[in-house]
Amino acid sequence: MTTKFSVQHMDLHYGAFHALKDVNLNIRAHEITAFIGPSGCGKSTLLRSLNRMNDLVEDCRITGDIRLDGEDIYAPGTDVNMLRKRVGMVFQKPNPFPMSVYDNVAYGPRTHGVKKRAALDAIVEKSLRDAAIWDEVKDRLHRSALGLSGGQQQRLCIARALAAQPEVILMDEPTSALDPISTGRIEDLAMELKRDYTIVMVTHNMQQATRVSDSTVFFLLGEIIESGKTEAIFSRPQDKRTEAYITGRFG
Amino acid sequence: MEIAFLLAALVSVACVTLICVFLLANGVPAMREIGFFDFLLGRTWKPGADIYGIFPMIVGSIYVTGLALLMGVPIALLTAVYLAYFCPKRIYRMIKPAIELLAGIPSVVYGFFGIVVLVPLVRALGEPFDGRGNSILTASMLLAIMILPTIIGVVEPAIRAVPRSYYEGSLALGATHERSVFAAVMPAARSGVQAGIVLGLGRAMGETMAVIMVAGNQARMPKGIFQGIRTLTGNIVMEMGYATGLHREALIATGVVLFVFILLINLAFSALKRRDAR
């Protein structure tokens, strides 16, 4: 298995707040990596550093080194839009655009210059199929995406991310706003998708991490306490704090 | 206590009703006397000869308003987008009060500005076409400026009200800042944009003083944008002071037409909004 992302000696400050401290981490290709930890521990912050969404936050300062396939993504002259095309993202709250299902999925390809109707049709159908929502929306492609249920909207957002043909998909608590059935579907989908993509998922839900992830990273107060194979972390945690967290003693 | 609130609320309703009744009661008989189509489509307005055709004024109002929107809307929309998504805070603190001040300037002062600045400008521009300084173009330029704060005032908050998640969702797909704003945020603000434009349309259509001061006010069919024109509002104000009898009623009937226009604009607006909600 090859390393997709490597993070070395990375520190992140929001103004005076030291949000991530000396983070070192390798994220492997074609795996699902789960970020776990209590609220405010920095897991979402790290996730959003991987596609540079933190650039939007004023006085957010990052030092250290984050590499995607060996290339420093914070190097001067990096094409941030290209980076975000390669590293797609699914947000905590489903955020389909207020336009048709079709236009939502076609947004990424159109952004990156696909104009031909036939090509777009093909990408839209494939993305929706890959996101396991095609059958539910194929008869209403041209109706507003806002009419879909929450779970459908989230799968649509995954389809939308897939349509941009990314290599990595970042998922920021993708099921926290969903019911158990929709959650199960998204989890199944994530496990399907790891064949073709690398997935990094922030989750609050311990069971979810054990169910879907191959590797787990445990964060506490801006530091990585422990990382490794999910099985190992949950059955034989090396650190007392990890053990306390996964057994539900805090967080 | 609730009754006091109800009564207060009823004041608006009562006013609208009374205005409707007054306009129709005084205007409709005149229309009947002149002849409905002679009044609306007649191209001659000669109160001295008891000829009352307001078609030139209808056309005038539509020209002036349409041209004002054509010039004003793009500027207003781009300004609103700039304020909401591009403008650094420091510059915002300069631009925003300037726009608000623009909204507070009395229309007579706009008229002066038009006479002193725009009229000579348009006169120079129109020279090769045998144009006038007091013209359709001048009036619509002035109106375009006057509707800026109206439209910006509605559209900017509408753009800001679009959930940040649309903008971020677009960025996360690799879209540039500009594309995210124009392709993801703006469509979501569509109903606010429409509302702003309609409000600007109403403002332009109803504006009187500034227009009279620069439009030339000739009650005849316009032959080009460098020629003078009289609007519906202008027609009423210019002659109401001395009009009597049928002439006076014809002016009130002009008001009825204006009122119907505004009503149509509002209906069109709510139809647009309903379609948007679906």
Short mmCIF file of C-alpha atoms in Angstrom, two decimals:
data_model
loop_
_atom_site.label_atom_id
_atom_site.label_comp_id
_atom_site.label_asym_id
_atom_site.label_seq_id
_atom_site.Cartn_x
_atom_site.Cartn_y
_atom_site.Cartn_z
CA MET A 1 0.00 0.00 0.00
CA THR A 2 1.35 3.39 -0.94
CA THR A 3 1.18 6.56 1.09
CA LYS A 4 -1.24 9.13 -0.29
CA PHE A 5 -0.83 11.93 2.22
CA SER A 6 2.14 12.42 4.46
CA VAL A 7 2.01 15.02 7.19
CA GLN A 8 5.20 15.94 9.00
CA HIS A 9 5.84 18.24 11.93
CA MET A 10 2.74 20.18 11.13
CA ASP A 11 1.54 22.93 13.44
CA LEU A 12 -1.57 24.99 12.97
CA HIS A 13 -2.53 28.19 14.77
CA TYR A 14 -5.81 30.06 14.70
CA GLY A 15 -4.54 33.45 15.79
CA ALA A 16 -3.04 32.77 19.21
CA PHE A 17 -4.71 29.37 19.56
CA HIS A 18 -2.43 26.43 18.89
CA ALA A 19 -4.95 24.06 17.30
CA LEU A 20 -2.68 21.29 16.00
CA LYS A 21 0.64 20.40 17.59
CA ASP A 22 3.44 18.62 15.77
CA VAL A 23 1.23 16.34 13.74
CA ASN A 24 2.94 13.42 12.03
CA LEU A 25 0.85 11.06 10.00
CA ASN A 26 0.76 8.94 6.88
CA ILE A 27 -2.52 8.28 5.14
CA ARG A 28 -2.46 5.26 2.90
CA ALA A 29 -4.05 4.97 -0.50
CA HIS A 30 -7.20 2.87 -0.95
CA GLU A 31 -7.93 2.75 2.72
CA ILE A 32 -10.48 4.40 4.91
CA THR A 33 -8.73 6.36 7.61
CA ALA A 34 -10.90 7.45 10.53
CA PHE A 35 -10.11 10.52 12.61
CA ILE A 36 -11.61 10.15 16.08
CA GLY A 37 -11.51 12.22 19.23
CA PRO A 38 -13.65 14.53 21.33
CA SER A 39 -15.03 17.81 19.95
CA GLY A 40 -12.45 20.51 19.47
CA CYS A 41 -9.54 18.05 19.34
CA GLY A 42 -8.45 19.23 15.91
CA LYS A 43 -9.57 16.31 13.76
CA SER A 44 -11.77 18.41 11.46
CA THR A 45 -9.07 21.06 11.36
CA LEU A 46 -6.54 18.56 10.09
CA LEU A 47 -9.06 17.23 7.59
CA ARG A 48 -9.67 20.71 6.23
CA SER A 49 -5.94 21.28 5.94
CA LEU A 50 -5.67 18.40 3.50
CA ASN A 51 -7.61 20.29 0.81
CA ARG A 52 -6.63 23.70 2.13
CA MET A 53 -10.15 24.72 3.11
CA ASN A 54 -8.50 26.34 6.12
CA ASP A 55 -7.22 28.97 3.73
CA LEU A 56 -10.66 30.54 4.13
CA VAL A 57 -10.16 31.04 7.84
CA GLU A 58 -8.59 34.35 8.66
CA ASP A 59 -5.37 34.26 10.66
CA CYS A 60 -4.99 30.52 10.27
CA ARG A 61 -1.27 29.77 10.12
CA ILE A 62 0.21 26.43 9.12
CA THR A 63 3.83 25.33 9.42
CA GLY A 64 5.38 21.99 8.64
CA ASP A 65 4.84 19.81 5.71
CA ILE A 66 1.80 18.19 4.07
CA ARG A 67 2.47 16.18 0.97
CA LEU A 68 0.05 14.61 -1.50
CA ASP A 69 1.84 11.96 -3.56
CA GLY A 70 5.10 13.51 -2.43
CA GLU A 71 4.22 17.07 -3.46
CA ASP A 72 4.05 19.80 -0.86
CA ILE A 73 0.49 21.13 -1.12
CA TYR A 74 1.38 24.31 0.74
CA ALA A 75 4.32 25.12 -1.53
CA PRO A 76 4.10 28.58 -3.08
CA GLY A 77 2.56 28.41 -6.51
CA THR A 78 0.41 25.39 -5.71
CA ASP A 79 -2.81 25.42 -7.73
CA VAL A 80 -5.32 25.25 -4.88
CA ASN A 81 -8.25 24.67 -7.22
CA MET A 82 -6.47 21.72 -8.78
CA LEU A 83 -5.68 20.39 -5.31
CA ARG A 84 -9.35 20.60 -4.35
CA LYS A 85 -10.32 18.85 -7.54
CA ARG A 86 -7.99 15.99 -6.60
CA VAL A 87 -9.07 16.01 -2.96
CA GLY A 88 -12.84 16.12 -2.83
CA MET A 89 -14.87 16.80 0.28
CA VAL A 90 -18.20 15.79 1.78
CA PHE A 91 -19.47 18.02 4.54
CA GLN A 92 -21.13 17.33 7.85
CA LYS A 93 -24.42 18.80 6.76
CA PRO A 94 -25.52 17.75 3.27
CA ASN A 95 -25.09 20.87 1.14
CA PRO A 96 -26.50 20.25 -2.33
CA PHE A 97 -26.76 23.43 -4.36
CA PRO A 98 -30.30 24.76 -4.85
CA MET A 99 -30.41 23.50 -8.42
CA SER A 100 -31.40 20.29 -10.15
CA VAL A 101 -29.90 16.92 -9.25
CA TYR A 102 -28.22 16.87 -12.65
CA ASP A 103 -26.73 20.34 -12.34
CA ASN A 104 -25.41 19.50 -8.89
CA VAL A 105 -23.47 16.52 -10.17
CA ALA A 106 -22.42 18.30 -13.36
CA TYR A 107 -21.08 21.26 -11.38
CA GLY A 108 -17.60 19.82 -10.90
CA PRO A 109 -17.06 18.61 -14.48
CA ARG A 110 -18.42 21.89 -15.84
CA THR A 111 -16.04 23.76 -13.56
CA HIS A 112 -13.19 21.80 -15.02
CA GLY A 113 -14.18 22.42 -18.61
CA VAL A 114 -16.44 19.56 -19.67
CA LYS A 115 -19.07 21.11 -21.93
CA LYS A 116 -20.36 18.38 -24.22
CA ARG A 117 -23.80 17.19 -23.26
CA ALA A 118 -23.07 13.52 -23.94
CA ALA A 119 -19.90 13.57 -21.85
CA LEU A 120 -21.71 15.30 -18.99
CA ASP A 121 -24.60 12.83 -19.18
CA ALA A 122 -22.16 9.97 -18.89
CA ILE A 123 -20.29 11.45 -15.94
CA VAL A 124 -23.53 12.31 -14.13
CA GLU A 125 -24.93 8.82 -14.53
CA LYS A 126 -21.71 7.10 -13.53
CA SER A 127 -21.24 9.31 -10.47
CA LEU A 128 -24.82 8.78 -9.34
CA ARG A 129 -24.48 5.03 -9.85
CA ASP A 130 -21.19 4.96 -7.94
CA ALA A 131 -22.83 6.89 -5.12
CA ALA A 132 -25.63 4.29 -5.05
CA ILE A 133 -28.37 6.83 -5.65
CA TRP A 134 -29.00 6.51 -9.39
CA ASP A 135 -32.12 4.37 -9.07
CA GLU A 136 -33.69 6.82 -6.66
CA VAL A 137 -33.10 9.94 -8.75
CA LYS A 138 -32.98 8.79 -12.36
CA ASP A 139 -36.56 9.89 -12.94
CA ARG A 140 -36.10 13.26 -11.32
CA LEU A 141 -32.71 14.38 -12.55
CA HIS A 142 -34.02 17.76 -13.55
CA ARG A 143 -35.95 18.53 -10.39
CA SER A 144 -34.49 20.43 -7.47
CA ALA A 145 -32.01 18.53 -5.32
CA LEU A 146 -33.51 20.17 -2.25
CA GLY A 147 -36.55 17.90 -2.57
CA LEU A 148 -34.46 14.84 -1.65
CA SER A 149 -34.29 13.38 1.85
CA GLY A 150 -31.27 14.12 4.02
CA GLY A 151 -29.65 10.76 3.34
CA GLN A 152 -30.26 11.09 -0.39
CA GLN A 153 -28.84 14.60 -0.32
CA GLN A 154 -25.67 13.33 1.32
CA ARG A 155 -25.25 10.59 -1.27
CA LEU A 156 -25.89 13.20 -3.95
CA CYS A 157 -23.09 15.27 -2.41
CA ILE A 158 -20.85 12.22 -2.60
CA ALA A 159 -21.85 11.79 -6.25
CA ARG A 160 -21.08 15.45 -6.81
CA ALA A 161 -17.65 14.97 -5.28
CA LEU A 162 -17.04 11.83 -7.38
CA ALA A 163 -17.99 13.65 -10.58
CA ALA A 164 -15.00 15.96 -10.18
CA GLN A 165 -12.89 12.77 -10.46
CA PRO A 166 -10.93 13.16 -7.26
CA GLU A 167 -8.28 10.81 -5.88
CA VAL A 168 -9.09 11.39 -2.25
CA ILE A 169 -12.44 12.01 -0.58
CA LEU A 170 -12.51 13.80 2.74
CA MET A 171 -15.66 13.17 4.78
CA ASP A 172 -16.33 15.46 7.71
CA GLU A 173 -18.74 13.55 9.95
CA PRO A 174 -20.79 12.67 6.88
CA THR A 175 -23.50 10.82 8.78
CA SER A 176 -23.92 12.95 11.90
CA ALA A 177 -27.07 14.58 10.50
CA LEU A 178 -28.58 11.32 9.23
CA ASP A 179 -30.82 8.54 10.52
CA PRO A 180 -29.40 5.02 11.12
CA ILE A 181 -30.57 3.58 7.79
CA SER A 182 -29.08 6.42 5.76
CA THR A 183 -25.96 6.16 7.89
CA GLY A 184 -25.64 2.48 7.04
CA ARG A 185 -25.93 3.26 3.35
CA ILE A 186 -23.22 5.89 3.47
CA GLU A 187 -20.95 3.49 5.36
CA ASP A 188 -21.51 0.73 2.80
CA LEU A 189 -20.85 3.25 0.08
CA ALA A 190 -17.59 4.39 1.67
CA MET A 191 -16.41 0.79 1.81
CA GLU A 192 -17.29 0.35 -1.87
CA LEU A 193 -15.50 3.54 -2.84
CA LYS A 194 -12.19 2.79 -1.18
CA ARG A 195 -11.33 0.49 -4.06
CA ASP A 196 -11.02 3.51 -6.33
CA TYR A 197 -10.42 6.32 -3.88
CA THR A 198 -8.61 7.11 -0.68
CA ILE A 199 -11.03 8.10 2.04
CA VAL A 200 -10.44 10.10 5.18
CA MET A 201 -13.41 10.28 7.52
CA VAL A 202 -13.89 12.32 10.64
CA THR A 203 -16.32 10.62 12.97
CA HIS A 204 -17.72 11.02 16.43
CA ASN A 205 -19.08 7.56 16.33
CA MET A 206 -16.81 4.82 17.67
CA GLN A 207 -18.86 2.02 16.11
CA GLN A 208 -18.66 3.73 12.78
CA ALA A 209 -14.88 3.87 12.99
CA THR A 210 -14.67 0.17 13.82
CA ARG A 211 -17.17 -0.77 11.13
CA VAL A 212 -15.72 1.05 8.20
CA SER A 213 -12.15 2.16 8.74
CA ASP A 214 -8.87 0.39 8.08
CA SER A 215 -6.76 2.82 10.06
CA THR A 216 -7.70 5.03 12.97
CA VAL A 217 -6.11 8.19 14.28
CA PHE A 218 -6.98 9.38 17.77
CA PHE A 219 -6.72 13.10 18.51
CA LEU A 220 -6.77 14.87 21.83
CA LEU A 221 -6.32 18.60 22.40
CA GLY A 222 -4.63 19.15 19.07
CA GLU A 223 -2.26 16.22 19.29
CA ILE A 224 -2.27 12.80 17.73
CA ILE A 225 -2.19 10.43 20.66
CA GLU A 226 -2.22 7.23 18.74
CA SER A 227 -2.64 5.97 15.22
CA GLY A 228 -2.55 2.60 13.56
CA LYS A 229 -4.69 -0.25 12.30
CA THR A 230 -8.26 0.20 13.47
CA GLU A 231 -8.36 -3.33 14.84
CA ALA A 232 -5.25 -2.76 16.91
CA ILE A 233 -6.33 0.63 18.23
CA PHE A 234 -9.68 -0.64 19.40
CA SER A 235 -8.52 -3.99 20.78
CA ARG A 236 -5.10 -3.10 22.17
CA PRO A 237 -4.77 0.66 22.61
CA GLN A 238 -1.24 1.56 23.65
CA ASP A 239 -2.11 4.80 25.38
CA LYS A 240 -4.30 5.09 28.46
CA ARG A 241 -6.09 8.13 27.05
CA THR A 242 -7.01 6.24 23.89
CA GLU A 243 -8.37 3.42 25.96
CA ALA A 244 -10.34 5.82 28.12
CA TYR A 245 -11.84 7.47 25.08
CA ILE A 246 -12.80 4.39 23.13
CA THR A 247 -14.35 2.77 26.16
CA GLY A 248 -16.49 5.86 26.54
CA ARG A 249 -15.03 7.34 29.71
CA PHE A 250 -14.95 10.84 28.19
CA GLY A 251 -15.62 12.71 24.96
CA MET B 1 -54.68 45.71 23.33
CA GLU B 2 -54.77 43.38 20.36
CA ILE B 3 -57.39 45.65 18.84
CA ALA B 4 -54.92 48.54 18.84
CA PHE B 5 -52.49 46.45 16.80
CA LEU B 6 -55.26 45.41 14.45
CA LEU B 7 -56.32 49.02 13.97
CA ALA B 8 -52.76 50.06 13.27
CA ALA B 9 -52.45 47.29 10.71
CA LEU B 10 -55.73 48.31 9.14
CA VAL B 11 -54.45 51.83 8.48
CA SER B 12 -52.32 50.56 5.58
CA VAL B 13 -55.14 48.50 4.15
CA ALA B 14 -57.56 51.39 4.47
CA CYS B 15 -55.14 53.74 2.73
CA VAL B 16 -54.60 51.42 -0.21
CA THR B 17 -58.33 50.91 -0.53
CA LEU B 18 -59.06 54.63 -0.35
CA ILE B 19 -56.39 55.45 -2.92
CA CYS B 20 -57.82 52.80 -5.24
CA VAL B 21 -61.35 54.10 -4.82
CA PHE B 22 -60.32 57.71 -5.27
CA LEU B 23 -58.28 57.01 -8.38
CA LEU B 24 -60.90 54.84 -10.03
CA ALA B 25 -63.84 57.11 -9.11
CA ASN B 26 -62.14 60.13 -10.59
CA GLY B 27 -60.19 58.55 -13.38
CA VAL B 28 -62.54 56.01 -14.91
CA PRO B 29 -65.31 58.45 -15.90
CA ALA B 30 -62.71 60.57 -17.70
CA MET B 31 -61.46 57.53 -19.55
CA ARG B 32 -65.02 56.71 -20.55
CA GLU B 33 -65.64 60.25 -21.74
CA ILE B 34 -62.40 60.41 -23.73
CA GLY B 35 -62.80 56.86 -24.95
CA PHE B 36 -60.72 54.10 -23.38
CA PHE B 37 -58.59 53.37 -26.43
CA ASP B 38 -58.36 56.98 -27.53
CA PHE B 39 -57.00 57.71 -24.09
CA LEU B 40 -54.51 54.87 -23.85
CA LEU B 41 -53.42 54.68 -27.48
CA GLY B 42 -53.99 58.24 -28.63
CA ARG B 43 -50.75 59.82 -29.74
CA THR B 44 -51.78 63.41 -29.25
CA TRP B 45 -52.01 65.24 -25.95
CA LYS B 46 -53.55 68.69 -26.44
CA PRO B 47 -55.56 69.72 -23.40
CA GLY B 48 -56.37 73.05 -25.08
CA ALA B 49 -58.22 71.18 -27.80
CA ASP B 50 -59.60 68.55 -25.41
CA ILE B 51 -57.47 65.83 -26.96
CA TYR B 52 -56.10 63.50 -24.33
CA GLY B 53 -53.95 60.66 -25.67
CA ILE B 54 -51.36 59.42 -23.22
CA PHE B 55 -49.64 56.84 -25.40
CA PRO B 56 -46.49 59.00 -25.74
CA MET B 57 -46.23 59.18 -21.95
CA ILE B 58 -46.73 55.44 -21.55
CA VAL B 59 -44.00 54.82 -24.09
CA GLY B 60 -41.89 57.49 -22.41
CA SER B 61 -42.18 55.89 -18.99
CA ILE B 62 -41.36 52.46 -20.39
CA TYR B 63 -38.36 53.75 -22.35
CA VAL B 64 -36.91 55.69 -19.50
CA THR B 65 -37.46 52.91 -16.98
CA GLY B 66 -36.20 50.17 -19.27
CA LEU B 67 -33.07 52.05 -20.18
CA ALA B 68 -32.45 52.91 -16.54
CA LEU B 69 -32.66 49.23 -15.61
CA LEU B 70 -30.40 48.29 -18.49
CA MET B 71 -27.73 50.62 -17.18
CA GLY B 72 -28.38 50.38 -13.46
CA VAL B 73 -29.01 46.68 -12.85
CA PRO B 74 -25.60 45.35 -13.98
CA ILE B 75 -23.79 47.99 -11.95
CA ALA B 76 -25.97 47.33 -8.91
CA LEU B 77 -25.59 43.56 -9.08
CA LEU B 78 -21.84 43.70 -9.51
CA THR B 79 -21.62 46.16 -6.64
CA ALA B 80 -23.68 43.89 -4.41
CA VAL B 81 -21.52 40.89 -5.30
CA TYR B 82 -18.40 42.91 -4.68
CA LEU B 83 -19.62 44.10 -1.30
CA ALA B 84 -20.67 40.65 -0.18
CA TYR B 85 -17.81 38.52 -1.47
CA PHE B 86 -14.81 40.48 -2.69
CA CYS B 87 -14.49 43.70 -0.79
CA PRO B 88 -11.90 44.00 2.01
CA LYS B 89 -13.44 45.29 5.25
CA ARG B 90 -11.57 48.57 5.06
CA ILE B 91 -13.00 49.42 1.64
CA TYR B 92 -16.43 48.16 2.68
CA ARG B 93 -16.50 50.74 5.42
CA MET B 94 -16.04 53.42 2.77
CA ILE B 95 -18.34 52.13 0.05
CA LYS B 96 -21.32 51.12 2.17
CA PRO B 97 -21.99 54.57 3.71
CA ALA B 98 -21.51 56.15 0.29
CA ILE B 99 -24.25 53.96 -1.12
CA GLU B 100 -26.51 54.64 1.82
CA LEU B 101 -25.95 58.35 1.35
CA LEU B 102 -26.90 57.97 -2.30
CA ALA B 103 -30.27 56.63 -1.14
CA GLY B 104 -30.83 59.64 1.10
CA ILE B 105 -30.25 62.39 -1.45
CA PRO B 106 -33.52 64.19 -2.30
CA SER B 107 -34.58 63.71 -5.87
CA VAL B 108 -34.52 67.44 -6.54
CA VAL B 109 -30.81 67.36 -5.84
CA TYR B 110 -30.44 64.50 -8.30
CA GLY B 111 -32.28 66.74 -10.74
CA PHE B 112 -29.76 69.53 -10.22
CA PHE B 113 -26.93 67.09 -10.71
CA GLY B 114 -28.61 65.98 -13.92
CA ILE B 115 -28.97 69.52 -15.20
CA VAL B 116 -25.45 70.56 -14.36
CA VAL B 117 -23.53 67.39 -15.25
CA LEU B 118 -25.55 64.95 -17.34
CA VAL B 119 -27.42 67.35 -19.62
CA PRO B 120 -24.26 68.97 -21.07
CA LEU B 121 -22.66 65.54 -21.35
CA VAL B 122 -25.58 64.06 -23.26
CA ARG B 123 -25.87 67.21 -25.36
CA ALA B 124 -22.27 66.71 -26.48
CA LEU B 125 -22.84 63.00 -27.07
CA GLY B 126 -26.02 63.61 -29.04
CA GLU B 127 -24.67 66.41 -31.20
CA PRO B 128 -24.07 64.23 -34.29
CA PHE B 129 -27.65 62.90 -34.08
CA ASP B 130 -29.32 66.28 -33.76
CA GLY B 131 -29.95 65.43 -30.12
CA ARG B 132 -30.98 67.41 -27.09
CA GLY B 133 -29.46 67.58 -23.65
CA ASN B 134 -32.83 67.10 -22.01
CA SER B 135 -33.62 63.64 -23.29
CA ILE B 136 -34.56 60.03 -22.67
CA LEU B 137 -30.91 59.12 -22.25
CA THR B 138 -30.31 61.82 -19.64
CA ALA B 139 -33.37 60.85 -17.63
CA SER B 140 -32.51 57.17 -17.69
CA MET B 141 -28.90 57.78 -16.74
CA LEU B 142 -30.09 59.76 -13.76
CA LEU B 143 -32.63 57.08 -12.84
CA ALA B 144 -29.98 54.40 -13.21
CA ILE B 145 -27.97 56.16 -10.53
CA MET B 146 -31.02 56.66 -8.32
CA ILE B 147 -32.02 52.99 -8.35
CA LEU B 148 -28.52 51.78 -7.44
CA PRO B 149 -28.95 52.03 -3.66
CA THR B 150 -32.45 50.54 -3.91
CA ILE B 151 -31.27 47.44 -5.74
CA ILE B 152 -27.99 47.06 -3.85
CA GLY B 153 -29.85 47.44 -0.56
CA VAL B 154 -31.99 44.39 -1.34
CA VAL B 155 -29.51 42.26 -3.27
CA GLU B 156 -26.49 42.51 -0.98
CA PRO B 157 -28.30 41.07 2.07
CA ALA B 158 -29.85 38.43 -0.21
CA ILE B 159 -26.38 37.34 -1.31
CA ARG B 160 -25.14 37.37 2.26
CA ALA B 161 -28.12 35.26 3.32
CA VAL B 162 -27.05 32.42 1.03
CA PRO B 163 -25.68 29.67 3.26
CA ARG B 164 -21.91 29.68 3.39
CA SER B 165 -22.05 25.93 2.73
CA TYR B 166 -22.89 26.54 -0.94
CA TYR B 167 -19.81 28.66 -1.36
CA GLU B 168 -17.62 26.16 0.47
CA GLY B 169 -19.17 23.23 -1.38
CA SER B 170 -18.25 24.85 -4.65
CA LEU B 171 -14.71 25.66 -3.57
CA ALA B 172 -14.27 22.09 -2.38
CA LEU B 173 -15.04 20.92 -5.92
CA GLY B 174 -12.10 22.92 -7.18
CA ALA B 175 -14.01 25.96 -8.40
CA THR B 176 -12.38 29.36 -8.20
CA HIS B 177 -13.66 32.08 -5.88
CA GLU B 178 -15.29 33.85 -8.83
CA ARG B 179 -16.99 30.76 -10.18
CA SER B 180 -18.19 29.81 -6.72
CA VAL B 181 -19.77 33.21 -6.26
CA PHE B 182 -21.39 33.42 -9.68
CA ALA B 183 -22.35 29.78 -10.27
CA ALA B 184 -23.23 28.58 -6.76
CA VAL B 185 -24.05 31.60 -4.60
CA MET B 186 -25.81 33.88 -7.09
CA PRO B 187 -28.35 31.30 -8.32
CA ALA B 188 -29.25 30.69 -4.70
CA ALA B 189 -29.87 34.40 -4.23
CA ARG B 190 -32.08 34.57 -7.30
CA SER B 191 -35.32 35.55 -5.62
CA GLY B 192 -33.55 38.35 -3.75
CA VAL B 193 -32.01 39.58 -6.98
CA GLN B 194 -35.42 39.59 -8.64
CA ALA B 195 -36.93 41.41 -5.69
CA GLY B 196 -34.23 44.05 -5.91
CA ILE B 197 -34.74 44.57 -9.62
CA VAL B 198 -38.50 44.86 -9.24
CA LEU B 199 -38.06 47.36 -6.43
CA GLY B 200 -35.71 49.35 -8.64
CA LEU B 201 -38.24 49.12 -11.46
CA GLY B 202 -40.95 50.52 -9.22
CA ARG B 203 -38.69 53.28 -8.03
CA ALA B 204 -37.72 54.27 -11.57
CA MET B 205 -41.30 54.18 -12.80
CA GLY B 206 -42.59 56.29 -9.95
CA GLU B 207 -39.78 58.84 -9.81
CA THR B 208 -41.03 62.27 -10.80
CA MET B 209 -39.05 65.33 -9.83
CA ALA B 210 -35.59 64.37 -11.05
CA VAL B 211 -37.04 63.11 -14.31
CA ILE B 212 -39.02 66.28 -15.01
CA MET B 213 -35.88 68.33 -14.53
CA VAL B 214 -33.92 66.56 -17.26
CA ALA B 215 -36.36 64.78 -19.57
CA GLY B 216 -37.52 67.71 -21.68
CA ASN B 217 -41.17 66.78 -21.06
CA GLN B 218 -42.42 67.10 -24.64
CA ALA B 219 -45.70 65.20 -24.85
CA ARG B 220 -45.00 63.56 -28.18
CA MET B 221 -43.77 60.23 -29.44
CA PRO B 222 -40.00 59.94 -28.98
CA LYS B 223 -37.88 59.42 -32.08
CA GLY B 224 -34.67 58.38 -30.38
CA ILE B 225 -32.90 58.34 -27.06
CA PHE B 226 -31.46 61.81 -27.63
CA GLN B 227 -34.94 63.33 -27.87
CA GLY B 228 -37.01 64.72 -25.02
CA ILE B 229 -39.82 62.73 -23.49
CA ARG B 230 -42.59 63.09 -20.96
CA THR B 231 -43.31 60.31 -18.47
CA LEU B 232 -46.67 59.45 -16.87
CA THR B 233 -45.58 60.94 -13.57
CA GLY B 234 -44.21 64.02 -15.28
CA ASN B 235 -47.47 64.53 -17.12
CA ILE B 236 -49.43 64.69 -13.88
CA VAL B 237 -47.08 67.03 -12.05
CA MET B 238 -46.53 69.44 -14.93
CA GLU B 239 -50.21 70.20 -15.44
CA MET B 240 -52.06 69.36 -12.24
CA GLY B 241 -51.51 72.86 -10.86
CA TYR B 242 -53.76 74.58 -13.34
CA ALA B 243 -55.90 71.81 -14.80
CA THR B 244 -59.68 71.87 -14.39
CA GLY B 245 -62.61 69.81 -15.59
CA LEU B 246 -61.93 66.98 -17.98
CA HIS B 247 -58.26 67.94 -18.19
CA ARG B 248 -57.92 67.41 -14.44
CA GLU B 249 -59.76 64.09 -14.63
CA ALA B 250 -57.57 63.00 -17.52
CA LEU B 251 -54.53 63.60 -15.32
CA ILE B 252 -56.07 61.49 -12.56
CA ALA B 253 -56.75 58.82 -15.16
CA THR B 254 -53.05 59.00 -15.99
CA GLY B 255 -52.52 58.16 -12.34
CA VAL B 256 -54.78 55.14 -12.75
CA VAL B 257 -52.60 53.88 -15.60
CA LEU B 258 -49.49 54.38 -13.49
CA PHE B 259 -51.14 52.52 -10.64
CA VAL B 260 -52.04 49.62 -12.91
CA PHE B 261 -48.44 49.44 -14.10
CA ILE B 262 -47.17 49.20 -10.55
CA LEU B 263 -49.82 46.57 -9.82
CA LEU B 264 -48.69 44.52 -12.82
CA ILE B 265 -45.08 44.76 -11.68
CA ASN B 266 -46.04 43.47 -8.26
CA LEU B 267 -48.09 40.64 -9.73
CA ALA B 268 -45.23 39.66 -12.01
CA PHE B 269 -42.97 39.69 -9.00
CA SER B 270 -45.13 37.41 -6.89
CA ALA B 271 -45.56 35.06 -9.85
CA LEU B 272 -41.77 34.91 -10.17
CA LYS B 273 -41.45 34.22 -6.49
CA ARG B 274 -43.99 31.42 -6.58
CA ARG B 275 -42.16 29.79 -9.45
CA ASP B 276 -38.95 30.16 -7.52
CA ALA B 277 -40.38 28.44 -4.46
CA ARG B 278 -41.48 25.40 -6.41
#
